[in-house]
C-alpha positions as a Markdown table, in Angstrom:
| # | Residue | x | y | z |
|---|---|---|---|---|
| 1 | Unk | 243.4 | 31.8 | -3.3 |
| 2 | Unk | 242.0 | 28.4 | -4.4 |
| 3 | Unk | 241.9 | 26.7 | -7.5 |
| 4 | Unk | 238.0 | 28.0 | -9.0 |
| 5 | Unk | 239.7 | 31.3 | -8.3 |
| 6 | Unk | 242.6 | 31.0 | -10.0 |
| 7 | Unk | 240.5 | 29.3 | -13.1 |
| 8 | Unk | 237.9 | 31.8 | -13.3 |
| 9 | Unk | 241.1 | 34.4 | -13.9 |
| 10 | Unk | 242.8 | 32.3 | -16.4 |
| 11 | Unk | 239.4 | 32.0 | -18.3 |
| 12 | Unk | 238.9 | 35.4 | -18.3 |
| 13 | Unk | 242.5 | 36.5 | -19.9 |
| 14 | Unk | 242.5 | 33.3 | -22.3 |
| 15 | Unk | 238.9 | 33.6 | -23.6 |
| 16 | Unk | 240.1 | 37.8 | -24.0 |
| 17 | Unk | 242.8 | 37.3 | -25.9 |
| 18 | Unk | 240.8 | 34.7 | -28.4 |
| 19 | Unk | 238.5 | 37.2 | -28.5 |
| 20 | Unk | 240.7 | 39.7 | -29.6 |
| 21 | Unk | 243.0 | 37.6 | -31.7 |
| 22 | Unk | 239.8 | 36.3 | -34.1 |
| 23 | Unk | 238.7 | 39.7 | -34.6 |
| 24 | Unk | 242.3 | 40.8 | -35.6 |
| 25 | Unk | 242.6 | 37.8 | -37.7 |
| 26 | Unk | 239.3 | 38.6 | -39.4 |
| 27 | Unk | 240.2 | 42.0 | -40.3 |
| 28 | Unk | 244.0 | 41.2 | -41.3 |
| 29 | Unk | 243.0 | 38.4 | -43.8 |
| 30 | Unk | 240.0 | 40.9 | -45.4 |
| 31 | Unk | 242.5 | 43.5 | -45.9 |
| 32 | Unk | 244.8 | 41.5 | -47.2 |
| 33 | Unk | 242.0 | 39.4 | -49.5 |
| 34 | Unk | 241.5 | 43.0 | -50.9 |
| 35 | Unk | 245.3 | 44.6 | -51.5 |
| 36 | Unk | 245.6 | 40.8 | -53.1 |
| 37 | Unk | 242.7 | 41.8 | -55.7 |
| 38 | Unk | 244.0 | 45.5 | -56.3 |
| 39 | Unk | 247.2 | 43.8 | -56.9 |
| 40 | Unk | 246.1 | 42.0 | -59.7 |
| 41 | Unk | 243.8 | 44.6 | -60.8 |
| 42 | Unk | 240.7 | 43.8 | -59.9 |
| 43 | Unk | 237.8 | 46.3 | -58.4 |
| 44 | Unk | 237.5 | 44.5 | -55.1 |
| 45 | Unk | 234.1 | 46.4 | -55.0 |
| 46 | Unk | 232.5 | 44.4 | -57.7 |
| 47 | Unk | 233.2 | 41.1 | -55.8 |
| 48 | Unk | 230.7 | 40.9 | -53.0 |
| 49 | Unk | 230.2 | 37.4 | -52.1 |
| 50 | Unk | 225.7 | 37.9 | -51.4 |
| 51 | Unk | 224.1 | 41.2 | -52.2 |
| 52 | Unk | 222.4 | 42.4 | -48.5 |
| 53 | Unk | 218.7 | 41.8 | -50.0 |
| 54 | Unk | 220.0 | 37.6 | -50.0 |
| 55 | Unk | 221.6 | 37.8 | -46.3 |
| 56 | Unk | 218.5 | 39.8 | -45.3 |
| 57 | Unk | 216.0 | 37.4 | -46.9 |
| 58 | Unk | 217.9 | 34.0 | -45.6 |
| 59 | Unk | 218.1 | 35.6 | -41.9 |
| 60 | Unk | 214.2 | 36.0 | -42.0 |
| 61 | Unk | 213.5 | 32.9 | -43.5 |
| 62 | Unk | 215.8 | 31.2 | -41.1 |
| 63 | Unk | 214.3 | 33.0 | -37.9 |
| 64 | Unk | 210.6 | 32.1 | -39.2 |
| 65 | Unk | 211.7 | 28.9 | -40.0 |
| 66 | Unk | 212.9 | 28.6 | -36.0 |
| 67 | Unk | 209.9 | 30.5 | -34.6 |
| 68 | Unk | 207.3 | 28.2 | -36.4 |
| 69 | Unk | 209.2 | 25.3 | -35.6 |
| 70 | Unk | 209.6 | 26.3 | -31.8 |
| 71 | Unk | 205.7 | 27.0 | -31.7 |
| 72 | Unk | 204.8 | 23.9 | -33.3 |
| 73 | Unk | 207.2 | 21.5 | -30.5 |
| 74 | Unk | 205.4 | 24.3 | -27.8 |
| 75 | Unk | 201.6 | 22.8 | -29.0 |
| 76 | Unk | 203.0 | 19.1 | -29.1 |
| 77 | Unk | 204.6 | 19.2 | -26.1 |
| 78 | Unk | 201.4 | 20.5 | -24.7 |
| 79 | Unk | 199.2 | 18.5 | -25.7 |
| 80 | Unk | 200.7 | 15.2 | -27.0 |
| 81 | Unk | 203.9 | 14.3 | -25.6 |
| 82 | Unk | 202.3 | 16.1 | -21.8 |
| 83 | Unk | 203.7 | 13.7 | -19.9 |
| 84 | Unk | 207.3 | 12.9 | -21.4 |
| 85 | Unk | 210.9 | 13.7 | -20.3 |
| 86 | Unk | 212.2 | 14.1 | -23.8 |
| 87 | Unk | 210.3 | 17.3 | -24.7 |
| 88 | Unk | 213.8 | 19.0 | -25.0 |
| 89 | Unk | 214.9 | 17.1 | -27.8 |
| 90 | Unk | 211.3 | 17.7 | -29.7 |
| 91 | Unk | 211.9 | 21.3 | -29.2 |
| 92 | Unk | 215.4 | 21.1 | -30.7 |
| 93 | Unk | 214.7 | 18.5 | -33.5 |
| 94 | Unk | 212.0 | 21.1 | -34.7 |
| 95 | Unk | 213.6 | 24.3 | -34.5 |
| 96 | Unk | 216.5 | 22.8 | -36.3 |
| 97 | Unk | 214.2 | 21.2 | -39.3 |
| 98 | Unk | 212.2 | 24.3 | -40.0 |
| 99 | Unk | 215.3 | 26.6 | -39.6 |
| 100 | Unk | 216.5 | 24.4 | -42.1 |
| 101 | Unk | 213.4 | 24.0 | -44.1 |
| 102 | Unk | 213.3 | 28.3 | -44.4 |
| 103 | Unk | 217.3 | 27.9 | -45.3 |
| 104 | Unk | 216.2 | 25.8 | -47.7 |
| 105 | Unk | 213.3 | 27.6 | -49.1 |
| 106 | Unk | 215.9 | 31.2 | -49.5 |
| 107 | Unk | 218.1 | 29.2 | -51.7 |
| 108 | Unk | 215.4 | 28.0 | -54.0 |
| 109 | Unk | 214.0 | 32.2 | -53.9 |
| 110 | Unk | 217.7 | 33.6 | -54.7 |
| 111 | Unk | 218.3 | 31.0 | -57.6 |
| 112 | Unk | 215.3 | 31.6 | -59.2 |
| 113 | Unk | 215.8 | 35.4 | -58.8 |
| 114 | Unk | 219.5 | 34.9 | -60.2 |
| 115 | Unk | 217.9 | 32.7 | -62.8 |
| 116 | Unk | 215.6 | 35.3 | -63.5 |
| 117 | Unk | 218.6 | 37.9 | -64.1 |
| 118 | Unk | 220.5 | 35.7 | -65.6 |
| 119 | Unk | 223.4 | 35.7 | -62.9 |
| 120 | Unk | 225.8 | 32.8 | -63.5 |
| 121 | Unk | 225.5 | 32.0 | -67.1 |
| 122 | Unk | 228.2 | 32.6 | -69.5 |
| 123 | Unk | 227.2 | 34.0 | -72.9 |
């Protein structure tokens, strides 16, 4: 057996047991996050980090953000920069800036929304 043999094996069983381990560690430490809260009382039910409407809204922001910015370094490349060896890096510079920009734009919507409800203020 040679050495890329004996690699790929090792990679397999160590990048399997991380796996495995992460997802473990997840679910101890959020079990444990919640018997800590019933321990000192508290409804662990009430203390939801983002309500699903916020994830759902920053996801699709994020992915039109990507898409628009993916179709925009698609027209330059084709038509501008036709003829350059750094269209790669156009194509990541813009998905990351209007991923970003739509990140961006879901924090401004769910502050005004909690704002609006008046989420975060102490009477």
């Amino acid at each position: 057996m040679d050495r890329t043999a004996e690699f790929g094996i090792m990679a397999g069983i160590i990048i399997s047991t991380g796996f495995f381990a992460m997802i473990f560690g997840i679910v101890y430490l959020h079990k444990r996050e919640r018997m800590a809260m019933i321990e000192r009382g508290m409804d662990p039910r009430r203390y939801k980090s983002q309500s699903v409407p916020y994830n759902t809204l920053k996801a699709g922001l994020l992915l039109i953000g990507a898409g628009v910015g993916l179709f925009l370094a698609f027209v330059l490349d084709d038509t501008i920069f036709k003829n350059s060896e750094d269209s790669p890096a156009i194509f990541f510079a813009l998905i990351a800036i209007f991923g970003g920009l739509g990140l961006f734009q879901s924090y401004h919507i769910e502050m005004k929304n909690n704002a609006k409800e008046g989420v975060g203020k102490v009477d």
